[in-house]
Amino acid sequence: MEFFGHFIGGEEVPSIDGTEMLDIDPYSREPWARVALGSSADAERAVAAAREAFDSGVWSGLGFAKRQAILHRMADLLMGNIDELARADTRDMGKPIGQARHDVERSAWNVRFFADHARMSAADAYPMDSGHHAYSEFGPAGVVVAISPWNFPLMLSSWKVAPALAWGNTVVLKPAEDTPVSATIWARLAADAGIPPGVFNVVHGYGPDSVGEALTHDQRVDRITFTGDSSTGKVIAGAAAANLTPVSLELGGKGANVVFDDANMANAVDWAAQAIFRNAGQICLAGSRLYVQESIYDEFVRLLTEKAEQMKIGDPQDADTDFGPLASEEHFTKVSGYFQTLDEDGGRVVTGGVGDGWVVKPTVIVDAPVEARVCREEIFGPVAVVHPFSSEQDVVAMANDSRYGLNAMIFTENVHRAHRVARKLNAGTVWVNCFFIRDLRAPFGGVKDSGVGREGGDFSREFFTEPKAVVMQINGDDEA
Ligand code: NAD
């Protein structure tokens, strides 16, 4: 079995104490790779390398144009190695290979976008009446710790690492322990692209009492960007607060998907299915709460059920598989446990349920009271809970009645209603008649338990830089 190490100071290395973990493929349920399992000592070594590289100016001193060129080479190499990278994410978490390839494409695009965005960004100037002129500068923040989850291993890591590097920071990435491999492959490629040693480091390991905790408590760190569970986000915010380290948190969701009776039905059903069954529902943005207007409710449930039953469940490495296993045994146990809650809380499975291996089939649940756990908690699996609603006012209240506020969807052909409802929904992103489409310049993040801060375009610049005001006197003594 191939070994994947940490990547620290420009070299792929084993853990200081030599500890390894076996990486499990959730489809075969067998180990497929060996990976370095780090401890706080490895985390410290990675932060030291990133700190030294930042302080030397080897990266920030290159300037925007040279960094842009290197980052584009890195993106070329990601695309040139799409087969290996996609296969790694598929074997690590069971994502169908077509979706994993799409994730690599989006990762390369993240790298290109932020490389260009940083180079093209203008700073602000503030002409003053007093004979002074003020302007802003956006210098790199320093050492960035990026901690990512397992559901989009490469893609969500690139969303953090790309802007951090483009703005001249150095990075320590800790991928999720269940999906470590693509990060090591990426770090190898980054070195080939010309990223100097110590600028992009990867350290593998667990969160609590381990690598994650050590990274978030380290005083040499200038920024922490985290994507993951809301409860982990709260722990990390506490660690960051102790050092006053700025933190960006992209956390859980329980997306409301609102389908009005004037919606284009085929489009709404297609997107509703995508929004909850893609990646086996392991998407923070999943449309897990479906609100459908009464007059079309029965027809909508019938069509969504049909879509769910048409999905091809199978080996995620086969190109024609739509739907694979959940990412790990632990996650399978959690998601399948929700079926037991229906007896106590109420709710009826129209289609779906537990499949072979670690599969939970595309599932549609109806008749669940709004207080049921399946309606309130983030299941993070392919489970849609459908509710009827009568009026616009009622559905806005239902959609906003959640501890989460990451995203929502609206399906309607009435443009006035679309704008009106989008404004009233308490969420970081609202999609109208679509889902998952992103413009990387737009803010991305959540409200309430879905996160703190926004990333994307200038919002990433705000986070990954230290904006500085420079005020100059421009009236000289020699003025007539
Ligand atoms: P998780 O919080 O369990 O783990 C995420 C990462 O944090 C892993 O790398 C883990 O090792 C690390 N970690 C855990 N405890 C830590 C600690 N005490 N200190 C430092 N690091 C620690 O989340 P997960 O199960 O990997 O991912 C699923 C969650 O992520 C879901 O809630 C999902 O909604 C959320 N998510 C959010 C977004 C978003 O953009 N808002 C995107 C994807 C996933």
Coordinates of C-alpha atoms and ligand atoms in Angstrom, one line a residue:
M1 CA 0.0 0.0 0.0
E2 CA 1.3 3.4 -0.9
F3 CA 2.4 5.7 1.9
F4 CA 1.3 9.3 2.1
G5 CA 3.3 11.5 4.5
H6 CA 3.0 15.0 5.9
F7 CA 4.5 17.7 3.7
I8 CA 6.6 20.1 5.8
G9 CA 9.3 22.5 4.8
G10 CA 9.3 21.3 1.2
E11 CA 9.6 17.6 2.1
E12 CA 7.3 14.7 2.4
V13 CA 8.0 13.2 5.9
P14 CA 6.7 10.6 8.3
S15 CA 5.4 11.5 11.7
I16 CA 8.2 12.3 14.2
D17 CA 7.2 9.2 16.3
G18 CA 6.7 7.1 13.1
T19 CA 2.9 6.6 13.8
E20 CA 0.8 5.8 10.7
M21 CA -3.0 5.2 10.1
L22 CA -4.7 2.9 7.6
D23 CA -7.0 4.8 5.3
I24 CA -10.3 3.0 4.7
D25 CA -12.1 2.9 1.3
P26 CA -15.8 3.1 2.4
Y27 CA -17.0 1.0 -0.7
S28 CA -14.7 -2.0 -0.2
R29 CA -14.5 -1.3 3.6
E30 CA -10.8 -2.2 3.3
P31 CA -7.7 -0.1 3.8
W32 CA -6.2 1.2 0.6
A33 CA -3.4 3.5 1.7
R34 CA -1.1 4.2 4.7
V35 CA -1.0 7.8 6.0
A36 CA 1.2 9.5 8.5
L37 CA -0.7 10.1 11.7
G38 CA 0.6 13.3 13.3
S39 CA 0.7 14.5 16.9
S40 CA 1.1 18.0 18.4
A41 CA 4.8 17.7 17.7
D42 CA 4.2 17.4 14.0
A43 CA 1.8 20.3 14.1
E44 CA 4.5 22.4 15.8
R45 CA 7.0 21.4 13.2
A46 CA 4.6 22.4 10.4
V47 CA 3.9 25.8 12.0
A48 CA 7.6 26.4 12.6
A49 CA 8.3 25.8 8.9
A50 CA 5.4 28.1 7.8
R51 CA 6.5 30.8 10.3
E52 CA 10.1 30.6 9.1
A53 CA 9.1 30.7 5.4
F54 CA 6.8 33.7 6.0
D55 CA 9.3 35.7 8.0
S56 CA 12.0 35.1 5.4
G57 CA 9.8 36.8 2.8
V58 CA 10.5 34.1 0.3
W59 CA 6.9 34.1 -0.8
S60 CA 5.4 37.5 0.0
G61 CA 8.6 39.1 -1.4
L62 CA 8.0 37.5 -4.8
G63 CA 5.2 39.9 -5.5
F64 CA 1.8 39.3 -7.1
A65 CA 2.9 38.5 -10.7
K66 CA 5.4 35.8 -9.8
R67 CA 3.0 34.2 -7.3
Q68 CA 0.3 34.3 -9.9
A69 CA 2.5 32.5 -12.4
I70 CA 3.4 29.8 -9.9
L71 CA -0.2 29.3 -8.8
H72 CA -1.3 28.9 -12.4
R73 CA 1.4 26.2 -12.8
M74 CA -0.1 24.6 -9.7
A75 CA -3.5 24.7 -11.2
D76 CA -2.2 23.2 -14.5
L77 CA -0.6 20.3 -12.4
L78 CA -3.9 19.7 -10.6
M79 CA -5.6 19.3 -13.9
G80 CA -2.8 17.3 -15.3
N81 CA -3.2 14.9 -12.4
I82 CA -7.0 14.9 -12.3
D83 CA -7.2 11.1 -12.5
E84 CA -5.0 10.5 -9.5
L85 CA -6.5 13.2 -7.4
A86 CA -10.1 12.3 -8.2
R87 CA -9.4 8.6 -7.5
A88 CA -7.9 9.6 -4.1
D89 CA -11.0 11.5 -3.0
T90 CA -13.3 8.7 -4.3
R91 CA -11.3 6.0 -2.5
D92 CA -11.1 8.1 0.7
M93 CA -14.8 9.0 1.0
G94 CA -16.9 7.1 -1.6
K95 CA -17.8 10.0 -3.8
P96 CA -18.7 8.9 -7.4
I97 CA -15.7 9.4 -9.6
G98 CA -17.5 11.9 -11.9
Q99 CA -18.2 14.2 -9.0
A100 CA -14.6 13.8 -7.7
R101 CA -13.3 14.9 -11.1
H102 CA -15.6 17.9 -11.0
D103 CA -14.2 18.7 -7.6
V104 CA -10.6 18.7 -9.0
E105 CA -11.7 21.0 -11.8
R106 CA -13.3 23.4 -9.3
S107 CA -10.1 23.2 -7.1
A108 CA -7.9 24.2 -10.1
W109 CA -10.4 27.0 -10.8
N110 CA -10.2 28.2 -7.2
V111 CA -6.4 28.4 -7.5
R112 CA -6.6 30.3 -10.8
F113 CA -9.3 32.6 -9.6
F114 CA -7.6 33.7 -6.4
A115 CA -4.2 34.0 -8.2
D116 CA -5.8 36.4 -10.7
H117 CA -8.0 38.2 -8.2
A118 CA -5.0 39.1 -5.9
R119 CA -3.0 40.3 -8.9
M120 CA -5.9 42.4 -10.2
S121 CA -7.1 43.8 -6.9
A122 CA -7.1 47.6 -6.5
A123 CA -6.7 49.2 -3.2
D124 CA -8.7 52.2 -2.0
A125 CA -7.6 55.9 -2.0
Y126 CA -9.1 58.5 0.3
P127 CA -8.4 62.1 -0.9
M128 CA -8.6 64.4 2.1
D129 CA -9.3 68.1 2.2
S130 CA -6.6 68.7 4.9
G131 CA -3.7 68.5 2.5
H132 CA -3.2 64.8 3.2
H133 CA -3.9 61.7 1.1
A134 CA -4.8 58.3 2.7
Y135 CA -4.7 55.0 1.0
S136 CA -5.1 51.3 2.0
E137 CA -2.7 48.5 1.5
F138 CA -3.5 44.8 1.9
G139 CA -0.4 43.0 3.2
P140 CA -0.4 39.2 3.9
A141 CA -1.5 38.3 7.4
G142 CA 1.2 35.7 8.0
V143 CA 0.8 32.0 8.9
V144 CA -2.6 30.6 8.0
V145 CA -3.9 27.4 9.5
A146 CA -6.6 25.8 7.3
I147 CA -8.7 22.9 8.7
S148 CA -11.0 21.2 6.3
P149 CA -13.7 18.5 6.4
W150 CA -14.0 15.2 4.6
N151 CA -17.0 15.9 2.3
F152 CA -15.1 17.8 -0.5
P153 CA -11.6 17.0 0.5
L154 CA -9.6 18.8 -2.2
M155 CA -12.1 21.4 -3.2
L156 CA -12.8 22.8 0.2
S157 CA -9.1 22.8 1.1
S158 CA -8.3 24.7 -2.1
W159 CA -11.0 27.3 -1.3
K160 CA -8.8 28.2 1.8
V161 CA -5.3 27.6 0.6
A162 CA -5.6 29.4 -2.8
P163 CA -6.5 32.8 -1.5
A164 CA -4.1 32.5 1.5
L165 CA -1.2 31.8 -0.9
A166 CA -2.3 34.3 -3.5
W167 CA -2.1 37.1 -0.9
G168 CA 1.4 36.1 0.2
N169 CA 0.7 34.1 3.3
T170 CA 2.2 30.7 4.2
V171 CA -0.1 27.8 5.1
V172 CA -0.5 24.8 7.2
L173 CA -3.3 22.6 5.9
K174 CA -4.9 19.9 8.1
P175 CA -7.2 17.8 6.0
A176 CA -9.8 15.6 7.7
E177 CA -8.4 12.4 9.0
D178 CA -10.8 10.3 6.9
T179 CA -9.7 12.0 3.6
P180 CA -6.0 12.8 3.8
V181 CA -4.6 11.6 0.5
S182 CA -5.4 14.3 -2.0
A183 CA -3.8 16.9 0.2
T184 CA -0.4 15.1 0.1
I185 CA -0.6 14.6 -3.6
W186 CA -1.5 18.3 -4.0
A187 CA 1.5 19.4 -1.8
R188 CA 3.8 17.3 -4.0
L189 CA 2.4 19.0 -7.1
A190 CA 2.7 22.4 -5.4
A191 CA 6.4 21.8 -4.9
D192 CA 6.8 20.8 -8.5
A193 CA 5.0 24.0 -9.5
G194 CA 7.7 26.1 -7.7
I195 CA 6.1 26.9 -4.3
P196 CA 9.1 27.4 -2.1
P197 CA 9.8 25.1 0.9
G198 CA 7.7 25.9 4.0
V199 CA 5.1 27.9 2.1
F200 CA 2.5 25.2 1.8
N201 CA 2.6 22.5 4.5
V202 CA 0.3 19.6 5.1
V203 CA 0.0 17.8 8.4
H204 CA -2.3 14.8 9.0
G205 CA -4.0 13.8 12.2
Y206 CA -7.1 14.1 14.4
G207 CA -8.6 17.2 15.9
P208 CA -9.1 17.0 19.7
D209 CA -6.0 16.4 21.7
S210 CA -4.0 16.1 18.5
V211 CA -2.9 18.0 15.5
G212 CA -6.0 20.2 15.1
E213 CA -6.0 21.3 18.7
A214 CA -2.3 22.1 18.6
L215 CA -2.6 24.1 15.4
T216 CA -5.5 26.2 16.8
H217 CA -3.7 27.0 20.0
D218 CA -0.4 28.0 18.5
Q219 CA 0.5 31.6 19.1
R220 CA 2.7 31.8 15.9
V221 CA -0.5 31.4 13.8
D222 CA -2.1 34.6 12.4
R223 CA -5.3 33.3 10.9
I224 CA -7.5 30.2 11.3
T225 CA -9.9 29.2 8.6
F226 CA -12.1 26.2 9.4
T227 CA -14.8 24.3 7.6
G228 CA -16.7 21.6 9.5
D229 CA -19.2 20.9 12.2
S230 CA -20.8 23.7 14.1
S231 CA -19.8 22.2 17.5
T232 CA -16.2 21.9 16.4
G233 CA -16.4 25.5 15.2
K234 CA -17.3 26.7 18.6
V235 CA -14.3 24.8 20.2
I236 CA -12.0 26.4 17.6
A237 CA -13.4 29.8 18.1
G238 CA -12.6 29.4 21.8
A239 CA -9.0 28.4 21.1
A240 CA -8.6 31.3 18.7
A241 CA -10.1 33.7 21.2
A242 CA -7.3 32.9 23.7
N243 CA -4.7 34.2 21.3
L244 CA -7.0 36.8 19.6
T245 CA -6.4 35.0 16.3
P246 CA -8.9 36.0 13.7
V247 CA -11.0 33.0 12.7
S248 CA -13.3 32.3 9.7
L249 CA -15.9 29.5 10.3
E250 CA -17.9 27.8 7.6
L251 CA -20.1 25.4 9.5
G252 CA -23.1 23.2 9.2
G253 CA -26.4 23.7 7.5
K254 CA -30.0 22.5 7.1
G255 CA -30.9 24.2 3.9
A256 CA -34.5 25.1 3.2
N257 CA -35.7 24.5 -0.3
V258 CA -39.0 26.3 -1.1
V259 CA -41.0 25.2 -4.1
F260 CA -43.9 27.5 -5.0
D261 CA -46.9 26.3 -7.0
D262 CA -45.9 28.4 -10.0
A263 CA -42.4 26.8 -10.2
N264 CA -41.2 25.0 -13.3
M265 CA -41.8 21.6 -11.9
A266 CA -39.3 19.6 -13.9
N267 CA -36.5 22.1 -13.0
A268 CA -37.5 22.2 -9.3
V269 CA -37.6 18.4 -9.0
D270 CA -34.2 18.0 -10.7
W271 CA -32.5 20.5 -8.5
A272 CA -34.3 19.3 -5.4
A273 CA -32.9 15.8 -6.1
Q274 CA -29.4 17.2 -6.8
A275 CA -29.5 19.3 -3.7
I276 CA -30.0 16.3 -1.4
F277 CA -28.7 13.2 -3.2
R278 CA -25.5 14.6 -4.8
N279 CA -22.4 13.4 -2.8
A280 CA -24.9 11.2 -0.9
G281 CA -26.3 14.3 0.8
Q282 CA -22.9 15.0 2.5
I283 CA -23.1 18.6 1.6
C284 CA -23.3 21.5 4.0
L285 CA -25.5 23.2 1.5
A286 CA -27.9 20.2 1.1
G287 CA -31.5 21.0 0.6
S288 CA -32.6 18.8 3.4
R289 CA -35.8 20.6 4.3
L290 CA -38.1 20.7 1.4
Y291 CA -41.2 23.0 1.6
V292 CA -43.6 22.4 -1.3
Q293 CA -46.8 24.4 -1.8
E294 CA -50.0 22.4 -1.0
S295 CA -51.5 22.3 -4.5
I296 CA -48.4 20.6 -6.0
Y297 CA -47.3 18.7 -3.0
D298 CA -48.5 15.2 -3.9
E299 CA -47.2 15.5 -7.5
F300 CA -43.9 16.8 -6.3
V301 CA -43.3 14.0 -3.8
R302 CA -44.2 11.5 -6.5
L303 CA -41.7 12.9 -8.9
L304 CA -38.9 13.3 -6.3
T305 CA -39.5 9.7 -5.3
E306 CA -39.2 8.6 -8.9
K307 CA -35.9 10.5 -9.2
A308 CA -34.6 8.9 -6.0
E309 CA -35.4 5.4 -7.2
Q310 CA -33.7 6.0 -10.6
M311 CA -30.3 6.8 -9.1
K312 CA -27.7 4.2 -9.8
I313 CA -26.2 3.0 -6.6
G314 CA -22.9 1.2 -6.9
D315 CA -19.1 1.3 -7.0
P316 CA -18.1 5.0 -6.9
Q317 CA -15.1 4.2 -9.1
D318 CA -17.4 3.3 -12.0
A319 CA -18.1 6.2 -14.2
D320 CA -21.9 5.6 -14.5
T321 CA -22.5 5.3 -10.7
D322 CA -24.6 8.2 -9.4
F323 CA -24.5 7.4 -5.7
G324 CA -22.0 5.7 -3.4
P325 CA -21.6 4.7 0.2
L326 CA -21.4 7.2 3.1
A327 CA -17.9 8.3 3.9
S328 CA -17.2 6.1 6.9
E329 CA -18.7 3.5 9.2
E330 CA -19.1 6.1 11.9
H331 CA -21.0 8.4 9.6
F332 CA -23.1 5.5 8.3
T333 CA -24.1 4.7 11.9
K334 CA -25.0 8.3 12.6
V335 CA -27.1 8.8 9.4
S336 CA -28.9 5.4 9.6
G337 CA -29.7 6.1 13.3
Y338 CA -32.1 8.8 12.1
F339 CA -34.5 6.1 10.8
Q340 CA -35.0 5.0 14.4
T341 CA -36.0 8.5 15.5
L342 CA -39.1 8.4 13.2
D343 CA -40.9 5.9 15.5
E344 CA -40.6 8.3 18.4
D345 CA -40.8 11.7 16.6
G346 CA -43.1 10.8 13.7
G347 CA -42.5 10.7 10.0
R348 CA -42.8 8.2 7.2
V349 CA -40.3 6.9 4.7
V350 CA -41.7 7.0 1.2
T351 CA -38.6 5.6 -0.4
G352 CA -35.0 4.9 0.7
G353 CA -33.6 3.5 3.9
V354 CA -30.5 1.5 4.6
G355 CA -28.8 -0.3 1.7
D356 CA -25.8 -2.7 1.4
G357 CA -22.5 -1.9 3.1
W358 CA -22.3 1.7 4.3
V359 CA -25.0 2.9 1.9
V360 CA -28.1 4.9 2.9
K361 CA -30.2 5.0 -0.2
P362 CA -31.7 8.2 -1.5
T363 CA -34.5 8.8 1.0
V364 CA -37.7 10.8 1.0
I365 CA -39.6 11.3 4.3
V366 CA -43.0 12.9 4.7
D367 CA -45.5 13.6 7.6
A368 CA -42.7 14.5 10.0
P369 CA -43.6 17.2 12.6
V370 CA -41.4 20.2 12.4
E371 CA -40.0 19.4 15.9
A372 CA -38.8 15.9 14.7
R373 CA -35.0 15.4 14.8
V374 CA -35.0 14.7 11.1
C375 CA -36.3 18.2 10.5
R376 CA -34.1 20.1 13.0
E377 CA -30.7 18.4 13.0
E378 CA -28.1 18.3 10.2
I379 CA -28.3 14.6 9.1
F380 CA -25.5 15.1 6.5
G381 CA -26.9 12.3 4.4
P382 CA -29.3 11.7 1.5
V383 CA -32.4 12.3 3.4
A384 CA -35.0 14.8 2.2
V385 CA -37.9 15.7 4.6
V386 CA -40.8 17.2 2.7
H387 CA -43.4 19.5 4.2
P388 CA -46.5 21.1 2.6
F389 CA -47.1 24.9 3.1
S390 CA -50.0 27.2 2.2
S391 CA -48.7 30.8 2.0
E392 CA -45.6 32.7 1.3
Q393 CA -45.7 34.2 4.8
D394 CA -45.9 30.8 6.4
V395 CA -43.1 29.3 4.4
V396 CA -40.7 32.1 5.2
A397 CA -41.3 31.6 8.9
M398 CA -40.9 27.8 8.5
A399 CA -37.7 28.2 6.5
N400 CA -36.2 30.6 9.0
D401 CA -37.1 28.5 12.0
S402 CA -33.7 26.7 12.2
R403 CA -30.5 27.1 14.2
Y404 CA -28.7 27.1 10.9
G405 CA -28.6 29.7 8.1
L406 CA -26.1 28.6 5.5
N407 CA -28.3 28.6 2.3
A408 CA -31.8 28.3 0.9
M409 CA -33.4 27.7 -2.5
I410 CA -36.5 29.2 -4.0
F411 CA -38.3 27.8 -7.0
T412 CA -40.9 30.2 -8.6
E413 CA -41.5 31.8 -12.0
N414 CA -42.7 35.0 -10.3
V415 CA -39.7 37.3 -10.3
H416 CA -41.2 39.7 -7.7
R417 CA -41.8 36.9 -5.3
A418 CA -38.3 35.5 -5.9
H419 CA -36.6 38.8 -4.9
R420 CA -39.1 39.4 -2.0
V421 CA -38.6 35.9 -0.5
A422 CA -34.8 35.9 -1.1
R423 CA -34.5 39.1 1.0
K424 CA -36.5 37.6 3.9
L425 CA -34.7 34.3 4.1
N426 CA -32.1 34.4 6.8
A427 CA -29.2 32.6 5.0
G428 CA -25.8 33.4 3.6
T429 CA -26.7 32.2 0.1
V430 CA -30.1 32.0 -1.6
W431 CA -30.4 30.3 -5.0
V432 CA -33.4 31.0 -7.2
N433 CA -34.4 28.3 -9.6
C434 CA -30.9 26.6 -9.3
F435 CA -28.5 25.2 -6.7
F436 CA -24.7 25.0 -6.1
I437 CA -23.8 27.6 -8.8
R438 CA -21.1 29.9 -7.5
D439 CA -19.4 33.1 -8.5
L440 CA -16.2 33.1 -6.6
R441 CA -16.4 36.9 -6.2
A442 CA -19.6 36.6 -4.2
P443 CA -19.6 36.3 -0.4
F444 CA -19.9 32.7 0.9
G445 CA -20.7 31.9 4.5
G446 CA -23.5 31.4 6.9
V447 CA -25.5 33.0 9.7
K448 CA -26.4 31.7 13.1
D449 CA -24.8 28.2 13.8
S450 CA -23.7 28.1 10.1
G451 CA -20.7 30.2 10.7
V452 CA -18.9 33.5 11.2
G453 CA -17.4 35.6 8.5
R454 CA -17.5 35.4 4.7
E455 CA -15.0 34.2 2.1
G456 CA -14.8 34.7 -1.6
G457 CA -13.3 37.5 -3.7
D458 CA -12.7 40.7 -1.7
F459 CA -14.2 38.9 1.4
S460 CA -11.3 36.5 1.3
R461 CA -8.9 39.4 0.9
E462 CA -10.3 41.0 4.0
F463 CA -9.6 37.8 6.0
F464 CA -6.3 36.7 4.6
T465 CA -4.6 40.1 4.7
E466 CA -3.9 42.9 7.2
P467 CA -5.4 46.0 5.7
K468 CA -3.3 49.0 6.5
A469 CA -4.0 52.7 6.3
V470 CA -1.2 54.9 5.0
V471 CA -1.8 58.7 5.5
M472 CA 0.6 61.1 3.7
Q473 CA 1.0 64.7 4.0
I474 CA 1.1 66.1 0.4
N475 CA 1.3 69.8 1.1
G476 CA 5.1 70.4 1.3
D477 CA 6.9 73.4 2.9
D478 CA 7.9 74.6 -0.6
E479 CA 4.3 75.2 -1.6
A480 CA 3.8 78.7 -2.8
Ligands
NAD1 P1 -15.6 18.1 11.9 O1 -15.9 19.4 12.6 O2 -15.8 16.8 12.6 O3 -14.1 18.0 11.3 C1 -13.6 19.0 10.4 C2 -12.2 19.2 10.6 O4 -11.9 19.7 12.0 C3 -11.4 17.8 10.5 O5 -10.2 18.1 9.9 C4 -11.1 17.5 12.0 O6 -10.0 16.7 12.2 C5 -10.9 18.9 12.6 N1 -11.2 19.0 14.0 C6 -12.1 18.3 14.8 N2 -12.0 18.7 16.1 C7 -11.1 19.7 16.2 C8 -10.6 20.5 17.2 N3 -11.0 20.4 18.5 N4 -9.6 21.4 16.9 C9 -9.1 21.5 15.7 N5 -9.6 20.7 14.6 C10 -10.6 19.8 14.9 O7 -16.5 18.1 10.5 P2 -16.6 16.9 9.5 O8 -17.5 15.9 10.0 O9 -15.3 16.6 8.9 O10 -17.5 17.7 8.3 C11 -18.8 17.8 8.3 C12 -19.3 19.1 8.7 O11 -18.8 20.1 8.0 C13 -20.8 19.2 8.5 O12 -21.4 19.9 9.7 C14 -20.9 20.2 7.3 O13 -22.1 20.9 7.2 C15 -19.8 21.1 7.5 N6 -19.4 21.7 6.3 C16 -19.6 23.0 6.1 C17 -19.3 23.7 5.0 C18 -19.4 25.2 4.8 O14 -18.9 25.7 3.8 N7 -20.2 25.8 5.6 C19 -18.7 22.9 3.9 C20 -18.6 21.5 4.1 C21 -18.9 20.9 5.3

